[in-house]
Coordinates of C-alpha atoms (C1' of nucleotides) in Angstrom, one line a residue:
Chain A
M1396 CA -9.5 -30.3 23.4
E1397 CA -7.4 -33.4 23.4
P1398 CA -4.5 -32.6 21.6
S1399 CA -4.8 -35.3 18.7
P1400 CA -1.9 -37.9 18.8
S1401 CA 0.6 -36.3 16.4
A1402 CA -0.5 -38.0 13.3
P1403 CA 2.9 -38.4 11.4
L1404 CA 4.0 -35.8 9.1
P1405 CA 3.8 -36.6 5.4
F1406 CA 7.3 -35.8 4.8
A1407 CA 11.0 -36.0 6.3
V1408 CA 11.0 -33.0 8.5
A1409 CA 14.8 -32.1 8.5
D1410 CA 13.8 -31.2 4.9
F1411 CA 11.3 -29.5 5.8
Q1412 CA 13.5 -27.3 8.2
K1413 CA 16.3 -26.6 5.9
A1414 CA 14.0 -25.7 2.8
L1415 CA 12.3 -23.1 4.9
L1416 CA 15.2 -21.6 7.0
T1417 CA 16.9 -21.4 3.6
W1418 CA 14.3 -19.4 2.1
Y1419 CA 14.3 -17.1 5.6
R1420 CA 17.5 -16.3 5.5
E1421 CA 17.4 -14.9 2.0
H1422 CA 14.0 -13.2 2.1
Q1423 CA 13.1 -12.3 5.2
R1424 CA 12.1 -8.8 5.5
P1425 CA 14.5 -6.4 7.1
L1426 CA 12.4 -5.2 10.5
P1427 CA 14.0 -2.8 12.9
W1428 CA 13.9 -5.9 15.7
R1429 CA 15.9 -8.3 13.5
S1430 CA 19.1 -6.0 13.2
Q1431 CA 20.9 -5.8 16.1
P1432 CA 18.2 -8.0 18.1
S1433 CA 17.5 -7.6 21.9
L1434 CA 15.3 -9.0 24.7
Y1435 CA 13.5 -5.7 24.7
K1436 CA 13.1 -5.2 21.1
T1437 CA 11.5 -8.6 20.7
V1438 CA 9.0 -8.3 23.9
V1439 CA 7.9 -4.6 22.4
S1440 CA 7.4 -6.0 18.8
E1441 CA 5.7 -8.9 19.9
F1442 CA 3.2 -6.6 22.0
M1443 CA 2.9 -4.5 19.1
L1444 CA 2.0 -7.5 16.8
Q1445 CA -0.4 -9.4 18.7
Q1446 CA -3.3 -7.8 17.2
T1447 CA -1.9 -5.7 14.6
Q1448 CA -0.1 -6.1 11.0
V1449 CA 3.6 -5.5 10.7
K1450 CA 3.1 -2.6 8.3
T1451 CA 0.5 -0.6 10.7
M1452 CA 3.0 -1.2 13.7
L1453 CA 6.2 0.1 12.4
P1454 CA 5.8 3.6 12.5
Y1455 CA 4.5 3.2 16.8
Y1456 CA 7.8 0.8 17.1
A1457 CA 10.1 3.6 16.1
R1458 CA 8.4 6.0 18.1
W1459 CA 8.6 3.8 20.9
L1460 CA 12.1 2.9 21.0
E1461 CA 13.0 6.3 20.8
A1462 CA 10.7 7.0 23.9
F1463 CA 11.6 4.2 25.8
P1464 CA 14.7 2.6 24.8
D1465 CA 14.8 -0.2 27.3
F1466 CA 13.1 -2.0 30.3
H1467 CA 14.2 0.7 32.5
Q1468 CA 13.1 3.7 30.7
L1469 CA 10.0 2.2 30.2
A1470 CA 9.3 1.0 33.7
S1471 CA 10.0 4.8 35.1
A1472 CA 7.9 6.3 33.0
S1473 CA 4.3 7.7 34.0
E1474 CA 1.5 5.4 32.6
A1475 CA -0.2 8.6 30.9
K1476 CA 3.1 8.8 28.7
V1477 CA 3.1 5.1 27.9
L1478 CA -0.7 5.3 26.8
K1479 CA 0.4 8.5 24.8
H1480 CA 2.7 6.7 22.6
W1481 CA 0.4 3.7 22.1
E1482 CA -2.4 6.2 20.9
G1483 CA -4.1 5.1 17.7
L1484 CA -2.8 1.2 17.8
G1485 CA -5.8 0.3 19.7
Y1486 CA -6.3 -2.4 22.3
Y1487 CA -4.9 -0.2 24.8
S1488 CA -4.9 -2.9 27.6
R1489 CA -1.4 -4.1 25.3
A1490 CA 0.2 -0.6 26.5
R1491 CA -0.9 -1.1 30.1
N1492 CA 0.1 -4.6 30.1
L1493 CA 3.7 -3.7 28.4
H1494 CA 4.1 -1.0 31.2
A1495 CA 3.4 -3.6 34.1
L1496 CA 5.5 -6.2 32.6
A1497 CA 8.4 -3.4 32.5
R1498 CA 7.8 -2.7 36.0
R1499 CA 7.7 -6.2 37.2
W1500 CA 10.8 -7.2 34.9
V1501 CA 13.0 -4.6 36.3
A1502 CA 12.2 -5.8 40.1
L1503 CA 12.6 -9.5 39.2
P1504 CA 16.1 -10.8 40.6
E1505 CA 16.4 -13.0 37.8
P1506 CA 14.2 -12.7 34.5
P1507 CA 13.0 -15.9 33.4
T1508 CA 14.2 -17.4 30.5
D1509 CA 11.5 -20.3 29.8
A1510 CA 7.9 -20.1 28.5
A1511 CA 6.3 -21.0 31.7
G1512 CA 8.4 -18.1 33.6
W1513 CA 7.2 -15.5 30.7
M1514 CA 3.6 -16.6 30.6
D1515 CA 3.4 -15.4 34.6
L1516 CA 4.1 -11.8 33.3
P1517 CA 1.1 -9.6 32.0
G1518 CA 0.2 -9.7 28.8
V1519 CA 2.3 -12.5 27.9
G1520 CA -0.3 -15.8 26.7
P1521 CA 1.0 -19.0 24.8
Y1522 CA 1.8 -17.6 21.7
T1523 CA 4.1 -14.4 23.2
A1524 CA 5.9 -16.4 25.5
A1525 CA 6.9 -19.1 22.7
A1526 CA 8.4 -16.3 20.7
V1527 CA 9.8 -14.7 23.4
V1528 CA 11.7 -17.4 24.8
S1529 CA 12.4 -19.2 21.1
M1530 CA 14.1 -16.1 19.7
A1531 CA 15.6 -14.6 22.7
F1532 CA 16.7 -17.6 24.5
G1533 CA 16.6 -20.5 21.8
R1534 CA 14.2 -22.2 23.7
P1535 CA 12.8 -25.1 21.4
V1536 CA 8.9 -24.0 22.0
A1537 CA 6.8 -23.7 18.7
C1538 CA 4.6 -20.3 18.0
V1539 CA 0.8 -21.1 16.7
D1540 CA -0.4 -17.9 15.5
G1541 CA -2.7 -17.4 12.8
N1542 CA -0.4 -17.8 10.0
V1543 CA 1.0 -21.2 11.5
V1544 CA -2.5 -22.2 11.9
R1545 CA -2.6 -21.9 7.7
I1546 CA 0.4 -23.3 7.0
L1547 CA -0.2 -26.4 8.9
S1548 CA -3.6 -27.1 7.8
R1549 CA -2.5 -26.7 4.4
L1550 CA 0.7 -28.6 4.8
T1551 CA -1.2 -31.8 5.6
A1552 CA -4.7 -30.5 3.8
N1553 CA -6.3 -31.1 7.3
A1554 CA -10.2 -31.0 6.9
T1555 CA -11.1 -30.1 10.3
L1556 CA -14.0 -27.4 11.0
F1557 CA -12.6 -25.5 13.7
R1558 CA -14.6 -23.7 16.0
D1559 CA -12.1 -20.6 15.6
S1560 CA -8.7 -19.9 15.0
A1561 CA -8.1 -20.1 18.9
S1562 CA -8.9 -23.8 19.1
A1563 CA -7.3 -24.3 15.8
A1564 CA -4.2 -23.4 17.0
K1565 CA -4.4 -25.3 20.3
A1566 CA -5.0 -28.4 17.9
L1567 CA -2.5 -27.7 15.8
S1568 CA 0.4 -27.2 18.4
T1569 CA 1.4 -30.7 18.4
E1570 CA 2.3 -30.7 14.8
A1571 CA 3.8 -27.4 15.2
D1572 CA 6.0 -28.8 17.9
A1573 CA 6.7 -31.6 16.0
L1574 CA 7.7 -29.4 12.8
L1575 CA 10.1 -26.8 15.4
S1576 CA 13.9 -27.3 14.4
R1577 CA 15.6 -27.7 17.6
A1578 CA 18.6 -26.1 16.6
S1579 CA 17.2 -22.7 15.5
P1580 CA 13.5 -22.4 17.0
G1581 CA 13.5 -18.8 16.8
D1582 CA 14.2 -18.3 13.1
H1583 CA 12.3 -21.4 12.6
N1584 CA 9.2 -19.5 14.4
Q1585 CA 9.9 -16.5 12.7
A1586 CA 10.3 -18.0 9.2
M1587 CA 6.9 -19.8 9.7
M1588 CA 5.1 -16.8 10.3
E1589 CA 7.1 -14.8 7.6
L1590 CA 6.1 -17.4 5.3
G1591 CA 2.4 -17.2 6.2
A1592 CA 2.6 -13.1 5.8
T1593 CA 4.2 -12.8 2.5
V1594 CA 3.8 -16.3 0.6
C1595 CA 0.9 -18.6 2.2
H1596 CA -2.0 -15.7 2.1
R1597 CA -5.6 -16.4 3.2
Q1598 CA -6.3 -16.0 -0.3
S1599 CA -4.6 -16.4 -3.5
P1600 CA -1.6 -17.8 -1.7
L1601 CA 1.9 -17.4 -3.9
C1602 CA 2.2 -21.6 -4.1
L1603 CA 4.6 -21.4 -7.2
T1604 CA 7.3 -19.3 -5.4
C1605 CA 6.8 -21.1 -1.9
P1606 CA 9.8 -22.9 -0.7
V1607 CA 7.8 -25.6 0.8
R1608 CA 5.6 -26.3 -1.6
P1609 CA 7.3 -30.1 -2.4
F1610 CA 6.0 -30.6 1.3
C1611 CA 2.2 -29.2 1.0
Q1612 CA -0.9 -31.6 0.6
A1613 CA -3.3 -28.7 -0.5
A1614 CA -0.9 -27.2 -3.1
R1615 CA -0.7 -30.6 -4.7
R1616 CA -4.7 -30.8 -4.6
G1617 CA -4.6 -27.4 -6.0
D1618 CA -7.3 -26.0 -3.4
P1619 CA -5.1 -24.2 -0.7
E1620 CA -7.7 -21.7 -0.1
S1621 CA -10.0 -24.5 1.1
F1622 CA -8.0 -24.6 4.6
P1623 CA -7.9 -24.2 7.2
R1624 CA -11.4 -24.6 7.7
L1625 CA -12.9 -22.2 10.6
A1626 CA -16.7 -21.7 11.1
P1627 CA -18.2 -18.8 10.4
K1628 CA -18.6 -15.8 12.7
K1629 CA -21.7 -13.9 13.6
M1630 CA -21.4 -9.9 13.2
E1631 CA -23.8 -8.5 15.7
K1632 CA -24.9 -4.7 15.1
R1633 CA -24.9 -2.2 17.4
S1634 CA -25.6 1.5 17.4
V1635 CA -24.2 4.4 19.5
V1636 CA -25.8 8.1 19.8
R1637 CA -22.8 10.6 20.6
A1638 CA -22.9 14.1 22.0
W1639 CA -21.1 17.0 20.2
C1640 CA -21.1 19.3 22.7
L1641 CA -18.5 22.2 21.6
E1642 CA -18.9 25.8 23.8
S1643 CA -16.1 28.4 24.0
G1644 CA -13.8 26.7 21.8
R1645 CA -13.5 23.8 24.4
L1646 CA -15.4 19.8 23.6
L1647 CA -16.9 17.9 26.1
L1648 CA -15.3 14.3 26.4
H1649 CA -15.8 11.4 28.3
R1650 CA -13.0 9.7 30.2
A1651 CA -13.2 6.0 31.0
P1652 CA -12.6 5.3 34.6
A1653 CA -8.6 3.9 35.2
K1654 CA -11.0 0.4 36.3
A1655 CA -13.3 0.4 32.9
K1656 CA -13.0 -2.7 31.2
R1657 CA -12.9 -0.9 28.0
L1658 CA -10.9 2.2 27.2
A1659 CA -9.7 2.8 30.7
N1660 CA -8.2 6.4 30.7
Q1661 CA -9.0 7.0 27.2
H1662 CA -11.0 10.1 25.9
E1663 CA -14.0 9.4 23.3
L1664 CA -17.1 11.6 22.5
P1665 CA -20.0 11.0 25.3
T1666 CA -22.4 9.2 24.7
F1667 CA -26.2 10.3 26.0
E1668 CA -25.8 7.5 28.3
H1669 CA -22.7 9.4 29.8
L1670 CA -24.6 12.5 30.2
G1671 CA -27.2 11.1 32.1
L1672 CA -29.7 11.3 29.6
A1673 CA -32.0 9.6 27.4
P1674 CA -31.1 9.3 24.2
P1675 CA -33.1 12.2 22.2
V1676 CA -36.2 11.0 20.3
A1677 CA -35.1 13.9 17.6
A1678 CA -32.1 11.5 17.4
A1679 CA -33.9 9.4 14.9
T1680 CA -35.3 12.5 12.9
V1681 CA -32.7 15.4 13.2
E1682 CA -30.0 14.9 10.9
P1683 CA -26.7 14.2 12.7
L1684 CA -23.6 16.0 12.4
A1685 CA -22.0 12.9 11.1
V1686 CA -22.4 9.1 11.0
R1687 CA -19.4 6.7 11.4
K1688 CA -19.1 2.9 11.5
R1689 CA -16.4 1.0 13.1
G1690 CA -15.9 -2.8 13.2
I1691 CA -15.0 -4.2 16.5
T1692 CA -14.2 -7.8 16.9
R1693 CA -17.6 -9.4 16.7
Y1694 CA -19.4 -5.7 16.4
A1695 CA -20.7 -3.8 13.6
I1696 CA -21.0 -0.6 15.1
T1697 CA -22.7 2.6 13.9
E1698 CA -22.3 5.8 15.4
S1699 CA -24.2 9.0 15.0
I1700 CA -22.7 12.2 16.3
H1701 CA -25.6 14.9 17.5
R1702 CA -24.8 18.5 18.2
L1703 CA -26.0 19.4 21.7
A1704 CA -26.5 22.5 23.4
P1705 CA -24.1 21.5 26.7
P1706 CA -26.5 21.0 29.7
R1707 CA -26.7 22.8 32.7
R1708 CA -25.1 21.7 36.0
L1709 CA -23.4 18.6 35.0
D1710 CA -21.7 17.1 37.8
L1711 CA -18.6 16.4 35.6
A1712 CA -16.6 14.4 38.1
A1713 CA -19.1 12.0 38.9
L1714 CA -19.8 11.3 35.2
D1715 CA -16.2 11.0 34.2
L1716 CA -16.8 14.0 31.9
V1717 CA -14.0 16.5 31.0
W1718 CA -13.8 19.7 29.0
V1719 CA -11.1 20.0 26.9
D1720 CA -9.5 23.0 24.4
V1721 CA -9.7 21.8 21.0
D1722 CA -6.3 23.2 20.6
Q1723 CA -5.2 20.6 23.4
L1724 CA -6.3 17.7 22.2
D1725 CA -3.0 16.1 21.2
T1726 CA -2.3 16.0 25.1
I1727 CA -4.9 13.6 26.1
T1728 CA -5.3 10.5 24.8
L1729 CA -8.0 9.5 22.8
S1730 CA -9.3 6.4 21.0
G1731 CA -8.0 6.4 17.5
P1732 CA -11.3 6.5 15.6
H1733 CA -12.8 9.2 17.8
K1734 CA -9.4 11.1 17.4
R1735 CA -9.8 11.1 13.7
W1736 CA -13.8 11.5 13.4
I1737 CA -13.4 14.6 15.9
A1738 CA -10.7 15.9 13.6
E1739 CA -13.0 15.5 10.5
V1740 CA -16.2 17.2 12.6
L1741 CA -13.9 20.0 13.5
E1742 CA -13.2 20.4 9.5
L1743 CA -16.5 20.1 8.9
L1744 CA -17.6 22.6 11.1
K1745 CA -15.2 25.1 9.9
A1746 CA -16.3 24.7 6.4
E1747 CA -20.0 26.1 7.4
Chain B
dA1019 C1' -20.1 -1.5 2.9
dA1020 C1' -19.4 -6.2 5.1
dA1021 C1' -16.4 -10.0 6.0
dC1022 C1' -12.3 -10.9 8.3
dC1023 C1' -8.1 -11.7 11.1
dG1024 C1' -6.5 -12.7 16.1
dG1025 C1' -3.8 -13.2 21.3
dG1026 C1' -4.6 -12.4 26.2
dG1027 C1' -7.7 -12.3 30.0
dG1028 C1' -11.1 -13.2 33.2
dG1029 C1' -15.3 -15.6 34.5
Chain C
dC1314 C1' -14.7 -23.6 27.9
dC1315 C1' -16.9 -19.3 26.4
dC1316 C1' -16.9 -14.5 26.1
dC1317 C1' -15.0 -9.9 25.5
dC1318 C1' -11.4 -6.6 24.2
dA1319 C1' -13.7 -1.5 21.5
dG1320 C1' -9.1 -1.4 15.4
dG1321 C1' -7.3 -2.1 10.9
dT1322 C1' -7.0 -4.3 6.2
dT1323 C1' -9.0 -6.8 2.5
dT1324 C1' -12.2 -7.5 -0.7

DNA sequence: AAACCGGGGGG
DNA sequence: CCCCCAGGTTT
């Protein structure tokens, strides 16, 4: 999409910046990467925040910094250990990318200090590059995440119907740049996102306490929730039948190959396809051990878990299957939902 | 229970 | 440019 010619913002940019920064310096949340900041802390926190809210990633962040205090310790850790520390956070490619980034970083004669240089590193796109170079190197590059999209579209009461938040981010990047404080780009970027996270909520925004309300067209009109306008998304329903094979205290699990597109090196309960079996006709009529639902991106997935006698003559290696002692589940990496579900089913069986 | 959020990568 | 990734929170 063509970057729209920067429509002049309907207020004095310097006044906006001052109001925003004054508010941020007083009201920012005390987050662990903000006290004694470092490049490494900034990178780790931004990776964890890529698809996850602050509250969720906070405990992971603390454990991560204890296990991997800097780029060198992270680079020399095994991938298994890295994934283990990410377990439960989801979207595991972020962990592999961060690990790969650390290994590239320690080998670099001179680590990059500009956005283009960071975008060459694994797992770093426009958003993360802007965040890192503005916060760590004071570079004037505006971050545009979902929070910023919300704030910008409300400030100007922008009624454009965007395809999705990614295209909105692209379209609004010109304005984000026009608004950016050249003197404090790192604080400015953090202040915008902090404002979006704590005041300019998607629903019921706290306009009465907003430091930039005098600049906001949507607040003036009284309908901030009308912005941004995003095209509705379609959810697709899917269902999966999983096998629960428990024998002699060992559970049969599927481990996605290292090159798998999804859940590489992660364990989950095997589907019947994983076992080389057609989903049983019985699955439709026999009561499953458990039924769980999960929503991922645009999919609404229903997973039913059926007890299955261990099939004979399984070629474990060829099918990426492993037997894991139920007392040893902590030593492997399970996907977050399956980790919970397995614990729940074990509890269920104990009660029988 | 359904709807929503949301960066990066790869084709 | 479009689709996928395989998770949590909110309502």
